[in-house]
Coordinates of C-alpha atoms in Angstrom, one line a residue:
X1 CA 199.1 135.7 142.2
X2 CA 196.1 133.7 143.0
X3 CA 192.5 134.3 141.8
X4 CA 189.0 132.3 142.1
X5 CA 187.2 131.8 139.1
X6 CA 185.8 129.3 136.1
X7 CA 188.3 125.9 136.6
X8 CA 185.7 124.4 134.1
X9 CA 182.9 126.3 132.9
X10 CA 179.7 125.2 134.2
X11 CA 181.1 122.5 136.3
X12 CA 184.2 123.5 138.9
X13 CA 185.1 126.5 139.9
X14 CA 188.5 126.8 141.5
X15 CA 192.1 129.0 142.7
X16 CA 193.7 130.1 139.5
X17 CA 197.3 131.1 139.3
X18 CA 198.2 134.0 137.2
X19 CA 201.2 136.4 136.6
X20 CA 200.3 140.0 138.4
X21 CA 199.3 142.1 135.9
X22 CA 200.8 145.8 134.9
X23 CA 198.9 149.0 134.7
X24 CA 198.9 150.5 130.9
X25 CA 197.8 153.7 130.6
X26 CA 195.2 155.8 132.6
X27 CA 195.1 152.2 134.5
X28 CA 195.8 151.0 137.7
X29 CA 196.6 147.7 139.6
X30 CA 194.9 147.2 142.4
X31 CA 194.4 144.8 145.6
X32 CA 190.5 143.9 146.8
X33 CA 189.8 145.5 150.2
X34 CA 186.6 143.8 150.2
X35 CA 184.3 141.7 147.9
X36 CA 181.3 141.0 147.6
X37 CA 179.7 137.7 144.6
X38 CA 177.0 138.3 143.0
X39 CA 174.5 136.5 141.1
X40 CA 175.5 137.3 137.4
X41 CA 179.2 135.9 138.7
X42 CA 176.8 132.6 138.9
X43 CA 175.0 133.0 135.8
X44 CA 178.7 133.4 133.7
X45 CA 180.0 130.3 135.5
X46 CA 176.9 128.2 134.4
X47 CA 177.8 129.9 131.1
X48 CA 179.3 127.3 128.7
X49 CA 180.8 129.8 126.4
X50 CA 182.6 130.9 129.0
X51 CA 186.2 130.0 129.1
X52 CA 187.9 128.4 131.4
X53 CA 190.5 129.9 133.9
X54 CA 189.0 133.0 134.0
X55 CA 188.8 134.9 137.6
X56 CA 185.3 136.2 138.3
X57 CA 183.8 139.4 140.5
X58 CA 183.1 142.8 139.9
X59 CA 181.6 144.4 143.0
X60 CA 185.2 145.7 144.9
X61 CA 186.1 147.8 147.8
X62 CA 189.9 148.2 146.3
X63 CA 193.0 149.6 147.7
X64 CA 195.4 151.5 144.7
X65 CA 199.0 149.7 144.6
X66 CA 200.1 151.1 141.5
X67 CA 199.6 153.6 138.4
X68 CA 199.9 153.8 135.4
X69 CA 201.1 157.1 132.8
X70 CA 198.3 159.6 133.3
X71 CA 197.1 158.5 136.0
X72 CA 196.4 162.1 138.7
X73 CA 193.3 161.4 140.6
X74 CA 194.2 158.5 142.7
X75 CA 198.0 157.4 143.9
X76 CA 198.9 154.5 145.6
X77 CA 197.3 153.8 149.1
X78 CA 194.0 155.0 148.3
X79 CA 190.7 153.3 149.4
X80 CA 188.5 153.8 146.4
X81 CA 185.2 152.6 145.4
X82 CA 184.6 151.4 142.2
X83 CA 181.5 150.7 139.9
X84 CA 180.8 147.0 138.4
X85 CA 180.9 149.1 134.9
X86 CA 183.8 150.8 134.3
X87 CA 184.0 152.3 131.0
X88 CA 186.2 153.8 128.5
X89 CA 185.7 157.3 129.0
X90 CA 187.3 158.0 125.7
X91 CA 184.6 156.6 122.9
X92 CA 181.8 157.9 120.8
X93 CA 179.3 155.9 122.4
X94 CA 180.0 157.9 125.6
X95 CA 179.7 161.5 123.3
X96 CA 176.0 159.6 122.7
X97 CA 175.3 159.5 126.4
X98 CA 175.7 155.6 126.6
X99 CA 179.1 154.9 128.5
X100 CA 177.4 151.1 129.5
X101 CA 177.7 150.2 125.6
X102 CA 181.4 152.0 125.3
X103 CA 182.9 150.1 122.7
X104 CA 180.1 147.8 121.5
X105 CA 177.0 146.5 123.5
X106 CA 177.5 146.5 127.3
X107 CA 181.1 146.4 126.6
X108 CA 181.4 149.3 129.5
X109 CA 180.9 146.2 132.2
X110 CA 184.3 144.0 130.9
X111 CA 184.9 142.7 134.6
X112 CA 184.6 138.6 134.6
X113 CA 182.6 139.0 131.1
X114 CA 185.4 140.2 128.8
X115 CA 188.8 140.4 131.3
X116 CA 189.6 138.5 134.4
X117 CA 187.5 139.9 137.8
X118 CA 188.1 140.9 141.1
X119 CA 187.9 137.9 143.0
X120 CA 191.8 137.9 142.8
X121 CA 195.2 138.8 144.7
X122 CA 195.7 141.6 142.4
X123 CA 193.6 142.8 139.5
X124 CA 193.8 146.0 136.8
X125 CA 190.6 148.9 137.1
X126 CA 190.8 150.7 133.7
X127 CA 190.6 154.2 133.3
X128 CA 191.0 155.0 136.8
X129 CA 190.4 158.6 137.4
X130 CA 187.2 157.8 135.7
X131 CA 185.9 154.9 137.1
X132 CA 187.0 155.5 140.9
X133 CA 185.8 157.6 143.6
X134 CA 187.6 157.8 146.8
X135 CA 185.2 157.0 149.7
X136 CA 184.6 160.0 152.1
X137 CA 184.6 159.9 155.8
X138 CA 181.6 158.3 157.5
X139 CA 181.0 156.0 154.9
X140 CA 181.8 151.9 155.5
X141 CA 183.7 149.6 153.3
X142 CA 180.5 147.5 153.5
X143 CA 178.7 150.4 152.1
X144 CA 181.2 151.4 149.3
X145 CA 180.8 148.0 148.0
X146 CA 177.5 147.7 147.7
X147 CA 177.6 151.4 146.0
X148 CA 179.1 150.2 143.0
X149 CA 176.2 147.5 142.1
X150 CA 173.1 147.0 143.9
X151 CA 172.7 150.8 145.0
X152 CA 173.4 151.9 141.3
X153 CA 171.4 149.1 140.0
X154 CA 168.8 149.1 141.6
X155 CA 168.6 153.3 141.0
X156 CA 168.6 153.4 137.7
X157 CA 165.4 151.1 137.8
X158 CA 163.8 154.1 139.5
X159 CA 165.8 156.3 137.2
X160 CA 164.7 154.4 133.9
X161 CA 161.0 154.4 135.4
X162 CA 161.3 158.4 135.8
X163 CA 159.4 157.7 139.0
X164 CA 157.8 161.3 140.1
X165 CA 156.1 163.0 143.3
X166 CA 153.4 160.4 144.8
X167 CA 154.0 158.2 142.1
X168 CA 152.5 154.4 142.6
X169 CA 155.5 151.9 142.1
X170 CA 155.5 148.2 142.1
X171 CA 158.9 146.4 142.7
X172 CA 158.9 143.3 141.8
X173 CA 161.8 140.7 142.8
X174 CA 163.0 142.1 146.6
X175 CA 166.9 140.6 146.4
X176 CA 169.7 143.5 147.2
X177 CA 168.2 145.4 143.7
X178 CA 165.1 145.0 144.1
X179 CA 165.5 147.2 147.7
X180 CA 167.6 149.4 146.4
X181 CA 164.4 149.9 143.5
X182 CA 162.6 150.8 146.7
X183 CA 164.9 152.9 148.4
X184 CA 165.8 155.2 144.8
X185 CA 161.9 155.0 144.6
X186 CA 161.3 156.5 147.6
X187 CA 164.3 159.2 147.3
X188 CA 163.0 160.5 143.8
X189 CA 159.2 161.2 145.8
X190 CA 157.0 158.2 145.3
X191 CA 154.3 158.0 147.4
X192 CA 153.2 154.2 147.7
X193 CA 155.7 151.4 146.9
X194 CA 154.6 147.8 146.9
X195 CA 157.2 145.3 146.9
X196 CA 156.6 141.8 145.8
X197 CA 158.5 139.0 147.2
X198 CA 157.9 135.8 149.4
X199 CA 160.8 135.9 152.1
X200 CA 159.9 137.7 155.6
X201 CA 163.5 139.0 155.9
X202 CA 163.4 140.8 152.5
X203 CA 159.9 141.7 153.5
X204 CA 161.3 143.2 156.6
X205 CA 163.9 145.2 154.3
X206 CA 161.5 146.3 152.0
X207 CA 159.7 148.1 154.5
X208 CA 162.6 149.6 156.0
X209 CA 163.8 151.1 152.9
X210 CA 160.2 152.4 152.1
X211 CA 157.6 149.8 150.7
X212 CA 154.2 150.9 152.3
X213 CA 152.9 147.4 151.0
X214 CA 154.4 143.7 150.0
X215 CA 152.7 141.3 148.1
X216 CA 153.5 137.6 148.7
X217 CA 153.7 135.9 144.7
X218 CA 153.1 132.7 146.7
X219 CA 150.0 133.6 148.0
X220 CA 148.2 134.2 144.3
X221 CA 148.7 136.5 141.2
X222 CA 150.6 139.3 141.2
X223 CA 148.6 141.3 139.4
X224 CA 145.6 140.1 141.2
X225 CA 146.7 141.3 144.8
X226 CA 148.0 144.4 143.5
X227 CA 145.1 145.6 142.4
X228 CA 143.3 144.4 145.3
X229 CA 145.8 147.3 147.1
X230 CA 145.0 149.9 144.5
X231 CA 141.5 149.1 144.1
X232 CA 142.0 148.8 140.8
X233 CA 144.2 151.8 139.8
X234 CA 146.9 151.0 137.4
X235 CA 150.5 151.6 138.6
X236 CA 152.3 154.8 137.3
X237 CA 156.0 152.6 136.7
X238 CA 156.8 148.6 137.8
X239 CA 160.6 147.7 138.1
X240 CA 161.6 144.2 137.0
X241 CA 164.2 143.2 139.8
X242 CA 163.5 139.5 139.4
X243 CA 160.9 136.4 138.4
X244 CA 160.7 135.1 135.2
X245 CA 158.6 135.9 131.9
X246 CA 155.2 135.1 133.5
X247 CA 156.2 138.0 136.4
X248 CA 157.2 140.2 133.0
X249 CA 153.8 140.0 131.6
X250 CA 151.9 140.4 135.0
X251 CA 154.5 143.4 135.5
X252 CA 153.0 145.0 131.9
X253 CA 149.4 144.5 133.0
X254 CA 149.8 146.4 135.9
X255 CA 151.2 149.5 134.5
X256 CA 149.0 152.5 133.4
X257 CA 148.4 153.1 130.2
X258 CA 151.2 155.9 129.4
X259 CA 153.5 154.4 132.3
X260 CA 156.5 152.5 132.3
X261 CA 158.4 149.1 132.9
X262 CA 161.3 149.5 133.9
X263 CA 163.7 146.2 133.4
X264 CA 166.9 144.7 135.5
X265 CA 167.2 141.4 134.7
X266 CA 168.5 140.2 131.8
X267 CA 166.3 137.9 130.9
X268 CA 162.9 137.1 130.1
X269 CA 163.2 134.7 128.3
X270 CA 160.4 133.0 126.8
X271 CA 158.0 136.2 126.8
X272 CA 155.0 135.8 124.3
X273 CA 151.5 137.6 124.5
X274 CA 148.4 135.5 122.8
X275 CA 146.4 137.1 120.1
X276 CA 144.0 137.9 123.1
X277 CA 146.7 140.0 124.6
X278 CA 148.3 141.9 121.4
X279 CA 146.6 145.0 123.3
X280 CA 149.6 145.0 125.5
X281 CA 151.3 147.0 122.2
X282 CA 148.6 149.6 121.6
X283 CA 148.5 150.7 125.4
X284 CA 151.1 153.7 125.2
X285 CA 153.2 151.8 127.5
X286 CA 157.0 152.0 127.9
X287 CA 159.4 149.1 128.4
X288 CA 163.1 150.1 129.0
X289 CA 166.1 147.8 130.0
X290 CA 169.5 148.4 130.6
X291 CA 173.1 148.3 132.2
X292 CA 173.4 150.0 135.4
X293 CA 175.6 153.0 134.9
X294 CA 178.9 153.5 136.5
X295 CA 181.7 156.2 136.5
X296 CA 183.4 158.1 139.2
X297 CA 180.7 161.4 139.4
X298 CA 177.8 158.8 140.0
X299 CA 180.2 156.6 142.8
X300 CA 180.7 160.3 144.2
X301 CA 176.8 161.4 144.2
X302 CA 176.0 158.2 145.6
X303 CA 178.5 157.8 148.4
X304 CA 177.6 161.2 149.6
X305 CA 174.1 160.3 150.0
X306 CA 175.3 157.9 152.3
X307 CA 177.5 159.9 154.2
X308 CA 174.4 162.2 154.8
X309 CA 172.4 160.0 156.0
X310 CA 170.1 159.4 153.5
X311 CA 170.2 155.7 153.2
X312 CA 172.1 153.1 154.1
X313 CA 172.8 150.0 151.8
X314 CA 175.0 148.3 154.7
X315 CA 171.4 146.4 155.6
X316 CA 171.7 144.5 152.4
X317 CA 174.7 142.7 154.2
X318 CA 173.7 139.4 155.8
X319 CA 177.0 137.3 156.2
X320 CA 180.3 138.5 156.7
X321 CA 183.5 136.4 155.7
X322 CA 186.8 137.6 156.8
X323 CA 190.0 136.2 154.1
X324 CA 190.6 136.4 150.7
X325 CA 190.0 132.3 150.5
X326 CA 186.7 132.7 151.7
X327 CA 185.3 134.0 148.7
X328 CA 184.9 130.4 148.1
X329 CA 182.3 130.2 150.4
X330 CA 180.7 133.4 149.6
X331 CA 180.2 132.0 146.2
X332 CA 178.6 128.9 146.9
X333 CA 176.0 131.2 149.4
X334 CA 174.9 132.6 145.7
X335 CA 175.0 129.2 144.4
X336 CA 172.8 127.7 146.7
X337 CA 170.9 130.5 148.6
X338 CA 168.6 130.2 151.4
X339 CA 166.1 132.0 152.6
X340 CA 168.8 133.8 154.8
X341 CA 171.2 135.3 151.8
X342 CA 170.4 139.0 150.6
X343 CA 174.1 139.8 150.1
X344 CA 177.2 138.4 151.2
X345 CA 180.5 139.9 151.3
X346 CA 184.2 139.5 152.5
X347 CA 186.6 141.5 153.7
X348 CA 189.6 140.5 152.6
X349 CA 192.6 141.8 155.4
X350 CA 190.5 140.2 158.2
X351 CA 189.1 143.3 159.4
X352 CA 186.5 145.5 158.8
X353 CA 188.3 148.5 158.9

């Protein structure tokens, strides 16, 4: 089989041919029904620890060819969405509630990062029953896919910031998270939601998933136009959904004292407070980062949202390939965005159906 991933890390990427893996136990092997890159498949490329020849992805629409012993919720021929961490249901870190760090820190996400991806022919989903839901009626293979990442992603920054009726939330970094922040913001009761961003189109998103305000970083300090909004008044949670330490500490200030941060990005890196700042720690404040969950009960709350109508993640899309080879170019969108890109994706049989 074929597969698009690291040719040589941090410099090519290229088609890799591999042998078609086998399905071991509670597995299954699988073909893409639809793809979509995302920018952490960027971020391990530029990775020079990274070896080489290994496919990337993790965000999959996938159709079930073949199961392994065990194996009773799905059979072959089912459509199935899947999340971008897929644990092993059967460890004591998930007995501790924390099925992202099954088997050692973040080792629930092992797409691209510990196994080959998705962006391939064929590829193996572990623990199937678990990590699988089968997409109901009504909802889109466009919508499916972006389920299993940005939706969840970007809800359990709302989640993790235990957002509340009327709650003030500030989103900051508007990319496909970043709106889905908004729109699991806007679900769990808050009542005003400023985004922060620079592009119109996100802008435009934003506000159609919920934000009653955006802030444009180019136009001055964050902090500085968001209280201008609030006439002061602290936020009760900020979600990190992008920007860099600078936005991090801006993002601190502007939460209430007793309030939360809540963090998606993996970095920042470089985050430092002066001695004039060391407040920042005695300020009753909460930071909290992690991995967005996955598993086949939160595919299966989420997908049914969307089947009822209550949101619909399908806006994220803004360019549609149609091939498995044109994953290539989906790639190099994330590579080398313009202001156009929220999310790509391809569908790989052609058709959107």
């Amino acid at each position: 089989m074929k597969g698009y991933g690291i040719a040589v890390p941090g410099e090519r990427m290229g088609w890799i041919e591999k042998d078609i893996p086998g399905p071991g136990r509670y597995e299954a092997l699988a073909r893409p029904v639809a793809l979509a890159p995302c920018t952490s498949d960027v971020h391990l490329f530029e990775n020079p620890m990274m070896p080489a020849e290994r496919i990337l992805g993790h965000e999959v629409v996938a159709e079930i060819v073949e199961v392994g012993e065990g194996v009773t919720h799905v059979k072959p021929g089912d459509i199935v969405a899947t999340g971008t961490t897929t644990p092993d249901w059967r460890t004591c870190e998930v007995q501790d509630s924390l099925p992202q760090n099954s088997g050692g820190t973040n080792a629930g996400m092992i797409w691209a990062s510990r196994t080959d991806g998705v962006f391939a022919e064929y590829f193996i989903i572990r623990d199937v029953d678990m990590n699988t839901a089968v997409i109901p009626e009504g909802v889109t293979a466009a919508q499916a896919l972006m389920t299993g990442d940005m939706v969840t992603t970007g809800f359990y920054g709302a989640e993790l910031g235990e957002v509340a009726y009327g709650d003030t939330v500030v989103v900051c970094g508007i990319g496909p998270v970043g709106q889905m922040a908004i729109a699991g913001s806007v679900l769990r009761g808050a009542g005003r939601v400023i985004a922060v961003g620079n592009r119109p189109h996100t802008f435009e998103l934003a506000r159609y998933y919920g934000a009653t305000d955006c802030v444009d970083y180019k136009a001055g300090g964050i902090k500085e136009q968001v209280q201008e909004l609030t006439k002061g008044q602290a936020s009760d949670c900020c979600i990190v959904a992008g920007g860099n330490a600078h936005t991090f500490t801006q993002c601190l200030d502007l939460v209430k004292s007793g309030g939360i941060l809540s963090n998606l990005v993996a970095q920042p890196e470089g985050v430092a407070f002066t001695p004039a700042q060391s407040g920042r720690w005695c300020s009753h404040k909460t930071v909290r980062g992690g991995l967005c969950p996955g598993g086949r009960r939160r595919l299966e709350r989420l997908l049914a949202m969307i089947a009822c109508r209550r949101f619909d993640p399908e806006k994220l899309v803004t360019q549609r390939f149609y091939g498995l080879e044109k994953i290539e170019d989906a790639f190099a969108l994330m590579m080398h965005k313009d202001d156009s890109v929220v999310k790509p994706i391809v569908y790989v049989n052609g058709t959107e159906s």
